[in-house]
């Protein structure tokens, strides 16, 4: 709330189950007031597809019973209550954190990298070999850029951790002598580095939503479970898998896997393999340069993304969902 002027108050709910339910969602809601003027539910709360996940289902059932509306019950992204779409929400970070980030990055153009999202399955994200291919090409195309790595390895505090090992982070840092290691730094410090950066680069991750909330362009190496859904008025690009031999996105169904990728770093999902990274490396580098140089316009990014996403889903528009259903203007 301290950094989000558009939020008046929050209530922490110590329940983080998604698939298998762990803990009691009713007890987790005990500090949340029961009576509200309006109750706005997540669209997933009424989605039979999402109901397959026991942890989510139990939470939505418990919260539906817990929160009582005096005036209306609605769905996020549309009325009721009165709703104005396409607002551009911005986090306001402390100026001293911004100044410290600029100083740490040497006042140079920077790219902040999150090498893996929060899943515990390492195979869902690119290997160290693949990341070095990507970073080498970006360093060649943007020789003045410094890289910074963000994420979380320490357990505890109710926060998720990055699906990568400390030894792998160290290997990436060793290949970039001037790179900045921000792993396990306070989240506001990491966000300040993202805000200072010219680009945020990652596979699909919720932290990308935070990146666009500090107005930093997001370049996503897409493919796996979910496509990108939230853009917040900020230029972006999703590098979608070109191959149609395996699904680009499975939405929590079993992922096509390689038992052993050619780099010798173990199993990998097909959409994050070395072969896939090599196939899409030119596009990734081209769009990185365009985003860093400020040549990508938000509306043009949307207009390019959604037709390509329809193609990635083999023409099935019904599988596309976005915050505020912004995709409906483009498909």
mmCIF file of C-alpha atoms in Angstrom:
data_model
loop_
_atom_site.group_PDB
_atom_site.id
_atom_site.type_symbol
_atom_site.label_atom_id
_atom_site.label_comp_id
_atom_site.label_asym_id
_atom_site.label_seq_id
_atom_site.Cartn_x
_atom_site.Cartn_y
_atom_site.Cartn_z
ATOM 1 C CA UNK A 1 0.000 0.000 0.000
ATOM 2 C CA UNK A 2 2.902 2.306 0.792
ATOM 3 C CA UNK A 3 3.959 2.278 -2.862
ATOM 4 C CA UNK A 4 0.514 1.874 -4.457
ATOM 5 C CA UNK A 5 -1.474 5.128 -4.238
ATOM 6 C CA UNK A 6 -4.434 3.417 -5.904
ATOM 7 C CA UNK A 7 -4.808 0.986 -2.958
ATOM 8 C CA UNK A 8 -6.160 2.243 0.372
ATOM 9 C CA UNK A 9 -5.760 -0.854 2.541
ATOM 10 C CA UNK A 10 -4.771 -4.508 2.255
ATOM 11 C CA UNK A 11 -5.427 -7.590 4.352
ATOM 12 C CA UNK A 12 -2.823 -10.341 4.269
ATOM 13 C CA UNK A 13 -4.299 -13.813 3.749
ATOM 14 C CA UNK A 14 -1.804 -16.541 4.754
ATOM 15 C CA UNK A 15 -2.998 -19.100 2.232
ATOM 16 C CA UNK A 16 -0.948 -19.737 -0.900
ATOM 17 C CA UNK A 17 -2.218 -23.100 -2.147
ATOM 18 C CA UNK A 18 -2.869 -23.441 -5.859
ATOM 19 C CA UNK A 19 -3.068 -27.105 -6.759
ATOM 20 C CA UNK A 20 -3.058 -29.398 -3.745
ATOM 21 C CA UNK A 21 -4.733 -27.603 -0.863
ATOM 22 C CA UNK A 22 -2.539 -26.963 2.170
ATOM 23 C CA UNK A 23 -3.934 -25.158 5.182
ATOM 24 C CA UNK A 24 -7.389 -23.853 5.977
ATOM 25 C CA UNK A 25 -8.643 -20.968 3.807
ATOM 26 C CA UNK A 26 -11.414 -20.176 6.291
ATOM 27 C CA UNK A 27 -8.877 -19.592 9.056
ATOM 28 C CA UNK A 28 -6.670 -17.609 6.685
ATOM 29 C CA UNK A 29 -9.541 -15.165 6.109
ATOM 30 C CA UNK A 30 -10.182 -14.488 9.782
ATOM 31 C CA UNK A 31 -8.608 -10.994 9.780
ATOM 32 C CA UNK A 32 -10.539 -9.877 6.699
ATOM 33 C CA UNK A 33 -13.719 -7.874 7.444
ATOM 34 C CA UNK A 34 -16.891 -9.692 6.469
ATOM 35 C CA UNK A 35 -19.152 -6.813 5.490
ATOM 36 C CA UNK A 36 -18.440 -4.673 2.388
ATOM 37 C CA UNK A 37 -20.346 -2.255 0.169
ATOM 38 C CA UNK A 38 -19.201 -4.188 -2.901
ATOM 39 C CA UNK A 39 -17.570 -7.582 -3.294
ATOM 40 C CA UNK A 40 -15.580 -8.061 -6.509
ATOM 41 C CA UNK A 41 -14.536 -11.600 -7.329
ATOM 42 C CA UNK A 42 -11.720 -12.849 -9.531
ATOM 43 C CA UNK A 43 -12.997 -14.241 -12.869
ATOM 44 C CA UNK A 44 -11.412 -17.577 -11.974
ATOM 45 C CA UNK A 45 -13.834 -17.919 -9.063
ATOM 46 C CA UNK A 46 -16.614 -18.824 -11.515
ATOM 47 C CA UNK A 47 -14.505 -20.673 -14.076
ATOM 48 C CA UNK A 48 -15.033 -24.471 -14.232
ATOM 49 C CA UNK A 49 -11.542 -24.810 -15.711
ATOM 50 C CA UNK A 50 -9.983 -23.204 -12.625
ATOM 51 C CA UNK A 51 -12.161 -25.315 -10.337
ATOM 52 C CA UNK A 52 -9.916 -28.280 -11.208
ATOM 53 C CA UNK A 53 -7.334 -26.848 -8.811
ATOM 54 C CA UNK A 54 -8.296 -27.856 -5.296
ATOM 55 C CA UNK A 55 -6.361 -25.095 -3.560
ATOM 56 C CA UNK A 56 -7.950 -22.354 -5.637
ATOM 57 C CA UNK A 57 -11.421 -23.888 -5.444
ATOM 58 C CA UNK A 58 -11.369 -24.125 -1.651
ATOM 59 C CA UNK A 59 -10.175 -20.530 -1.354
ATOM 60 C CA UNK A 60 -12.843 -19.132 -3.673
ATOM 61 C CA UNK A 61 -15.535 -21.127 -1.887
ATOM 62 C CA UNK A 62 -14.352 -19.896 1.513
ATOM 63 C CA UNK A 63 -14.007 -16.262 0.445
ATOM 64 C CA UNK A 64 -17.427 -16.373 -1.236
ATOM 65 C CA UNK A 65 -18.984 -17.394 2.069
ATOM 66 C CA UNK A 66 -16.858 -15.021 4.138
ATOM 67 C CA UNK A 67 -17.358 -11.699 2.309
ATOM 68 C CA UNK A 68 -20.872 -10.243 2.372
ATOM 69 C CA UNK A 69 -21.917 -7.407 0.068
ATOM 70 C CA UNK A 70 -24.327 -4.672 1.109
ATOM 71 C CA UNK A 71 -24.789 -3.346 -2.443
ATOM 72 C CA UNK A 72 -23.368 -5.578 -5.174
ATOM 73 C CA UNK A 73 -21.305 -8.631 -6.068
ATOM 74 C CA UNK A 74 -19.326 -8.329 -9.303
ATOM 75 C CA UNK A 75 -16.409 -9.677 -11.320
ATOM 76 C CA UNK A 76 -13.046 -7.908 -11.538
ATOM 77 C CA UNK A 77 -12.612 -5.950 -14.748
ATOM 78 C CA UNK A 78 -16.227 -4.901 -15.252
ATOM 79 C CA UNK A 79 -19.122 -3.332 -13.307
ATOM 80 C CA UNK A 80 -20.626 -3.440 -10.753
ATOM 81 C CA UNK A 81 -19.461 -1.271 -9.016
ATOM 82 C CA UNK A 82 -18.873 1.504 -11.618
ATOM 83 C CA UNK A 83 -15.656 0.685 -13.436
ATOM 84 C CA UNK A 84 -13.424 2.583 -15.848
ATOM 85 C CA UNK A 85 -11.173 0.203 -17.802
ATOM 86 C CA UNK A 86 -7.641 0.625 -19.098
ATOM 87 C CA UNK A 87 -6.316 2.666 -16.202
ATOM 88 C CA UNK A 88 -2.535 2.707 -16.032
ATOM 89 C CA UNK A 89 -1.578 1.758 -12.501
ATOM 90 C CA UNK A 90 1.864 2.839 -11.329
ATOM 91 C CA UNK A 91 3.798 1.963 -8.197
ATOM 92 C CA UNK A 92 5.533 4.944 -6.619
ATOM 93 C CA UNK A 93 8.847 3.813 -5.157
ATOM 94 C CA UNK A 94 10.855 5.822 -2.607
ATOM 95 C CA UNK A 95 13.220 8.280 -4.249
ATOM 96 C CA UNK A 96 16.162 7.043 -2.177
ATOM 97 C CA UNK A 97 15.619 3.512 -3.573
ATOM 98 C CA UNK A 98 15.533 4.895 -7.098
ATOM 99 C CA UNK A 99 18.739 6.833 -6.494
ATOM 100 C CA UNK A 100 20.438 3.773 -5.004
ATOM 101 C CA UNK A 101 19.441 1.678 -8.031
ATOM 102 C CA UNK A 102 20.847 4.255 -10.437
ATOM 103 C CA UNK A 103 24.075 4.344 -8.460
ATOM 104 C CA UNK A 104 24.346 0.540 -8.278
ATOM 105 C CA UNK A 105 23.885 0.293 -12.034
ATOM 106 C CA UNK A 106 26.519 2.925 -12.615
ATOM 107 C CA UNK A 107 24.015 5.234 -14.332
ATOM 108 C CA UNK A 108 24.276 2.933 -17.371
ATOM 109 C CA UNK A 109 21.571 1.511 -19.588
ATOM 110 C CA UNK A 110 20.535 -1.760 -18.028
ATOM 111 C CA UNK A 111 18.500 -4.883 -18.625
ATOM 112 C CA UNK A 112 17.073 -6.617 -15.563
ATOM 113 C CA UNK A 113 16.807 -10.387 -15.983
ATOM 114 C CA UNK A 114 14.650 -12.839 -14.052
ATOM 115 C CA UNK A 115 16.035 -16.158 -15.245
ATOM 116 C CA UNK A 116 13.280 -18.314 -13.728
ATOM 117 C CA UNK A 117 9.828 -17.783 -12.319
ATOM 118 C CA UNK A 118 8.448 -19.146 -9.085
ATOM 119 C CA UNK A 119 7.791 -22.771 -10.008
ATOM 120 C CA UNK A 120 9.844 -25.391 -8.187
ATOM 121 C CA UNK A 121 10.237 -27.332 -11.445
ATOM 122 C CA UNK A 122 13.535 -26.170 -12.964
ATOM 123 C CA UNK A 123 12.698 -27.719 -16.340
ATOM 124 C CA UNK A 124 10.062 -25.031 -16.951
ATOM 125 C CA UNK A 125 12.724 -22.369 -17.514
ATOM 126 C CA UNK A 126 15.752 -21.914 -19.796
ATOM 127 C CA UNK A 127 19.026 -23.558 -18.818
ATOM 128 C CA UNK A 128 22.212 -21.657 -18.017
ATOM 129 C CA UNK A 129 23.423 -22.560 -21.507
ATOM 130 C CA UNK A 130 20.323 -21.014 -23.061
ATOM 131 C CA UNK A 131 20.597 -17.897 -20.924
ATOM 132 C CA UNK A 132 24.214 -17.440 -21.956
ATOM 133 C CA UNK A 133 23.160 -17.692 -25.608
ATOM 134 C CA UNK A 134 20.587 -14.960 -25.003
ATOM 135 C CA UNK A 135 22.842 -12.697 -22.956
ATOM 136 C CA UNK A 136 25.770 -13.073 -25.355
ATOM 137 C CA UNK A 137 23.576 -11.964 -28.251
ATOM 138 C CA UNK A 138 22.132 -9.038 -26.309
ATOM 139 C CA UNK A 139 25.617 -7.954 -25.239
ATOM 140 C CA UNK A 140 26.705 -8.086 -28.874
ATOM 141 C CA UNK A 141 23.724 -6.032 -30.029
ATOM 142 C CA UNK A 142 23.735 -3.650 -27.050
ATOM 143 C CA UNK A 143 27.385 -3.436 -25.941
ATOM 144 C CA UNK A 144 26.792 -0.547 -23.530
ATOM 145 C CA UNK A 145 24.166 -2.421 -21.498
ATOM 146 C CA UNK A 146 24.775 -3.814 -18.005
ATOM 147 C CA UNK A 147 22.740 -6.790 -16.762
ATOM 148 C CA UNK A 148 21.159 -7.163 -13.322
ATOM 149 C CA UNK A 149 19.663 -10.412 -12.017
ATOM 150 C CA UNK A 150 16.653 -10.459 -9.697
ATOM 151 C CA UNK A 151 14.828 -13.227 -7.854
ATOM 152 C CA UNK A 152 14.475 -14.950 -4.531
ATOM 153 C CA UNK A 153 16.234 -18.061 -3.270
ATOM 154 C CA UNK A 154 15.715 -17.743 0.485
ATOM 155 C CA UNK A 155 12.763 -19.653 1.922
ATOM 156 C CA UNK A 156 10.201 -18.164 4.277
ATOM 157 C CA UNK A 157 8.061 -15.110 4.716
ATOM 158 C CA UNK A 158 5.182 -16.574 2.724
ATOM 159 C CA UNK A 159 6.780 -15.585 -0.582
ATOM 160 C CA UNK A 160 7.525 -17.866 -3.495
ATOM 161 C CA UNK A 161 11.095 -18.608 -4.537
ATOM 162 C CA UNK A 162 12.725 -18.646 -7.965
ATOM 163 C CA UNK A 163 13.006 -21.972 -9.801
ATOM 164 C CA UNK A 164 16.788 -21.767 -10.139
ATOM 165 C CA UNK A 165 19.749 -22.804 -7.986
ATOM 166 C CA UNK A 166 22.314 -20.473 -6.429
ATOM 167 C CA UNK A 167 25.066 -22.254 -8.358
ATOM 168 C CA UNK A 168 23.302 -21.430 -11.632
ATOM 169 C CA UNK A 169 22.932 -17.781 -10.672
ATOM 170 C CA UNK A 170 26.634 -17.706 -9.836
ATOM 171 C CA UNK A 171 27.459 -19.233 -13.230
ATOM 172 C CA UNK A 172 25.474 -16.512 -15.003
ATOM 173 C CA UNK A 173 27.154 -13.813 -12.939
ATOM 174 C CA UNK A 174 30.597 -15.258 -13.639
ATOM 175 C CA UNK A 175 29.980 -14.897 -17.366
ATOM 176 C CA UNK A 176 29.124 -11.171 -16.940
ATOM 177 C CA UNK A 177 31.869 -9.544 -14.835
ATOM 178 C CA UNK A 178 29.986 -6.258 -14.479
ATOM 179 C CA UNK A 179 26.561 -7.820 -13.811
ATOM 180 C CA UNK A 180 24.672 -6.932 -10.653
ATOM 181 C CA UNK A 181 23.398 -9.650 -8.291
ATOM 182 C CA UNK A 182 20.122 -8.561 -6.672
ATOM 183 C CA UNK A 183 18.916 -12.009 -5.628
ATOM 184 C CA UNK A 184 17.325 -11.978 -2.163
ATOM 185 C CA UNK A 185 17.502 -8.203 -1.874
ATOM 186 C CA UNK A 186 14.318 -6.548 -0.517
ATOM 187 C CA UNK A 187 11.602 -6.508 -3.145
ATOM 188 C CA UNK A 188 11.435 -2.707 -3.254
ATOM 189 C CA UNK A 189 15.166 -2.628 -4.026
ATOM 190 C CA UNK A 190 14.690 -5.121 -6.845
ATOM 191 C CA UNK A 191 11.726 -3.149 -8.183
ATOM 192 C CA UNK A 192 13.764 0.047 -8.120
ATOM 193 C CA UNK A 193 16.361 -1.651 -10.315
ATOM 194 C CA UNK A 194 13.593 -2.768 -12.676
ATOM 195 C CA UNK A 195 12.173 0.762 -12.805
ATOM 196 C CA UNK A 196 15.617 2.171 -13.586
ATOM 197 C CA UNK A 197 16.211 -0.402 -16.330
ATOM 198 C CA UNK A 198 15.525 0.013 -20.022
ATOM 199 C CA UNK A 199 14.064 -3.508 -20.170
ATOM 200 C CA UNK A 200 12.805 -6.368 -18.010
ATOM 201 C CA UNK A 201 13.551 -9.793 -19.547
ATOM 202 C CA UNK A 202 12.110 -13.074 -18.294
ATOM 203 C CA UNK A 203 10.063 -16.165 -19.053
ATOM 204 C CA UNK A 204 6.403 -15.840 -18.057
ATOM 205 C CA UNK A 205 6.282 -14.653 -14.438
ATOM 206 C CA UNK A 206 4.014 -12.630 -12.212
ATOM 207 C CA UNK A 207 6.964 -10.334 -11.557
ATOM 208 C CA UNK A 208 6.484 -9.108 -15.114
ATOM 209 C CA UNK A 209 3.228 -7.541 -13.907
ATOM 210 C CA UNK A 210 5.254 -5.611 -11.338
ATOM 211 C CA UNK A 211 7.678 -4.524 -14.064
ATOM 212 C CA UNK A 212 4.944 -2.896 -16.123
ATOM 213 C CA UNK A 213 3.583 -1.354 -12.908
ATOM 214 C CA UNK A 214 6.829 0.657 -12.735
ATOM 215 C CA UNK A 215 6.531 1.434 -16.475
ATOM 216 C CA UNK A 216 9.449 -0.740 -17.611
ATOM 217 C CA UNK A 217 9.043 -2.533 -20.969
ATOM 218 C CA UNK A 218 8.707 -6.301 -20.620
ATOM 219 C CA UNK A 219 10.258 -8.783 -23.049
ATOM 220 C CA UNK A 220 8.913 -12.265 -22.319
ATOM 221 C CA UNK A 221 10.341 -15.525 -23.594
ATOM 222 C CA UNK A 222 6.883 -17.053 -23.778
ATOM 223 C CA UNK A 223 5.796 -20.675 -23.856
ATOM 224 C CA UNK A 224 4.764 -23.242 -21.258
ATOM 225 C CA UNK A 225 1.721 -22.962 -19.034
ATOM 226 C CA UNK A 226 0.347 -19.459 -19.598
ATOM 227 C CA UNK A 227 0.545 -16.587 -22.043
ATOM 228 C CA UNK A 228 1.067 -12.956 -21.008
ATOM 229 C CA UNK A 229 -2.158 -11.233 -19.920
ATOM 230 C CA UNK A 230 -1.369 -7.847 -18.306
ATOM 231 C CA UNK A 231 0.405 -4.922 -19.982
ATOM 232 C CA UNK A 232 -0.695 -1.741 -18.155
ATOM 233 C CA UNK A 233 -0.051 0.696 -20.989
ATOM 234 C CA UNK A 234 3.651 -0.201 -21.251
ATOM 235 C CA UNK A 235 5.430 -1.351 -24.452
ATOM 236 C CA UNK A 236 6.122 -5.089 -24.443
ATOM 237 C CA UNK A 237 6.813 -8.080 -26.631
ATOM 238 C CA UNK A 238 6.200 -11.787 -26.122
ATOM 239 C CA UNK A 239 8.472 -14.066 -28.117
ATOM 240 C CA UNK A 240 6.037 -16.862 -28.948
ATOM 241 C CA UNK A 241 7.332 -20.323 -29.894
ATOM 242 C CA UNK A 242 7.521 -20.703 -33.676
ATOM 243 C CA UNK A 243 7.291 -24.490 -33.695
ATOM 244 C CA UNK A 244 3.810 -26.029 -33.909
ATOM 245 C CA UNK A 245 5.060 -29.546 -33.180
ATOM 246 C CA UNK A 246 4.123 -29.095 -29.510
ATOM 247 C CA UNK A 247 1.568 -26.752 -27.894
ATOM 248 C CA UNK A 248 2.908 -23.280 -27.135
ATOM 249 C CA UNK A 249 0.768 -23.106 -23.968
ATOM 250 C CA UNK A 250 -0.892 -25.922 -22.042
ATOM 251 C CA UNK A 251 -2.689 -24.030 -19.237
ATOM 252 C CA UNK A 252 -1.791 -26.501 -16.470
ATOM 253 C CA UNK A 253 -2.086 -29.628 -18.600
ATOM 254 C CA UNK A 254 0.991 -31.896 -18.931
ATOM 255 C CA UNK A 255 3.881 -30.126 -20.639
ATOM 256 C CA UNK A 256 5.765 -31.759 -23.534
ATOM 257 C CA UNK A 257 9.162 -32.607 -22.041
ATOM 258 C CA UNK A 258 12.633 -33.499 -23.234
ATOM 259 C CA UNK A 259 14.077 -36.128 -20.901
ATOM 260 C CA UNK A 260 17.555 -34.701 -21.499
ATOM 261 C CA UNK A 261 18.214 -31.518 -23.443
ATOM 262 C CA UNK A 262 21.264 -31.335 -25.713
ATOM 263 C CA UNK A 263 23.120 -28.958 -23.380
ATOM 264 C CA UNK A 264 23.563 -31.685 -20.767
ATOM 265 C CA UNK A 265 21.708 -29.689 -18.097
ATOM 266 C CA UNK A 266 18.929 -32.200 -17.617
ATOM 267 C CA UNK A 267 15.268 -32.319 -18.625
ATOM 268 C CA UNK A 268 13.559 -29.310 -20.155
ATOM 269 C CA UNK A 269 10.134 -28.452 -21.485
ATOM 270 C CA UNK A 270 10.123 -28.359 -25.273
ATOM 271 C CA UNK A 271 9.229 -24.660 -25.321
ATOM 272 C CA UNK A 272 12.260 -23.795 -23.171
ATOM 273 C CA UNK A 273 14.808 -26.068 -24.846
ATOM 274 C CA UNK A 274 18.108 -24.935 -26.324
ATOM 275 C CA UNK A 275 16.739 -25.631 -29.818
ATOM 276 C CA UNK A 276 13.738 -23.387 -29.196
ATOM 277 C CA UNK A 277 15.927 -20.593 -27.787
ATOM 278 C CA UNK A 278 18.208 -20.773 -30.819
ATOM 279 C CA UNK A 279 15.226 -20.729 -33.175
ATOM 280 C CA UNK A 280 13.799 -17.562 -31.628
ATOM 281 C CA UNK A 281 17.037 -15.818 -30.652
ATOM 282 C CA UNK A 282 17.042 -13.377 -33.574
ATOM 283 C CA UNK A 283 13.494 -12.223 -32.824
ATOM 284 C CA UNK A 284 14.264 -11.882 -29.127
ATOM 285 C CA UNK A 285 17.361 -9.777 -29.802
ATOM 286 C CA UNK A 286 15.619 -7.611 -32.407
ATOM 287 C CA UNK A 287 12.733 -6.821 -30.068
ATOM 288 C CA UNK A 288 15.077 -6.238 -27.131
ATOM 289 C CA UNK A 289 16.933 -3.601 -29.134
ATOM 290 C CA UNK A 290 13.666 -1.996 -30.255
ATOM 291 C CA UNK A 291 12.311 -1.876 -26.697
ATOM 292 C CA UNK A 292 15.553 -0.560 -25.200
ATOM 293 C CA UNK A 293 15.734 2.137 -27.857
ATOM 294 C CA UNK A 294 12.115 3.173 -27.268
ATOM 295 C CA UNK A 295 10.897 2.230 -30.742
ATOM 296 C CA UNK A 296 7.932 0.102 -29.633
ATOM 297 C CA UNK A 297 4.521 1.778 -29.278
ATOM 298 C CA UNK A 298 2.083 0.205 -26.817
ATOM 299 C CA UNK A 299 -0.918 0.026 -29.151
ATOM 300 C CA UNK A 300 1.235 -1.422 -31.909
ATOM 301 C CA UNK A 301 2.550 -4.033 -29.478
ATOM 302 C CA UNK A 302 -1.009 -5.102 -28.649
ATOM 303 C CA UNK A 303 -1.987 -5.188 -32.323
ATOM 304 C CA UNK A 304 0.985 -7.432 -33.130
ATOM 305 C CA UNK A 305 0.680 -9.718 -30.111
ATOM 306 C CA UNK A 306 -2.887 -10.942 -30.205
ATOM 307 C CA UNK A 307 -3.072 -12.186 -33.821
ATOM 308 C CA UNK A 308 0.193 -14.043 -33.190
ATOM 309 C CA UNK A 309 -1.264 -15.480 -29.985
ATOM 310 C CA UNK A 310 -4.349 -16.694 -31.855
ATOM 311 C CA UNK A 311 -2.010 -18.473 -34.267
ATOM 312 C CA UNK A 312 -0.080 -20.003 -31.351
ATOM 313 C CA UNK A 313 -3.400 -21.413 -30.102
ATOM 314 C CA UNK A 314 -4.134 -22.828 -33.577
ATOM 315 C CA UNK A 315 -6.961 -20.346 -34.074
ATOM 316 C CA UNK A 316 -8.780 -21.102 -30.800
ATOM 317 C CA UNK A 317 -9.626 -17.615 -29.507
ATOM 318 C CA UNK A 318 -11.560 -19.100 -26.580
ATOM 319 C CA UNK A 319 -8.288 -20.025 -24.871
ATOM 320 C CA UNK A 320 -7.133 -16.410 -24.733
ATOM 321 C CA UNK A 321 -7.857 -14.447 -21.587
ATOM 322 C CA UNK A 322 -6.445 -11.094 -20.527
ATOM 323 C CA UNK A 323 -6.942 -8.555 -17.791
ATOM 324 C CA UNK A 324 -10.033 -6.501 -18.679
ATOM 325 C CA UNK A 325 -10.415 -8.697 -21.802
ATOM 326 C CA UNK A 326 -8.266 -6.220 -23.705
ATOM 327 C CA UNK A 327 -7.618 -8.853 -26.381
ATOM 328 C CA UNK A 328 -11.190 -8.621 -27.688
ATOM 329 C CA UNK A 329 -10.323 -5.402 -29.514
ATOM 330 C CA UNK A 330 -7.625 -7.202 -31.514
ATOM 331 C CA UNK A 331 -8.929 -10.684 -32.377
#
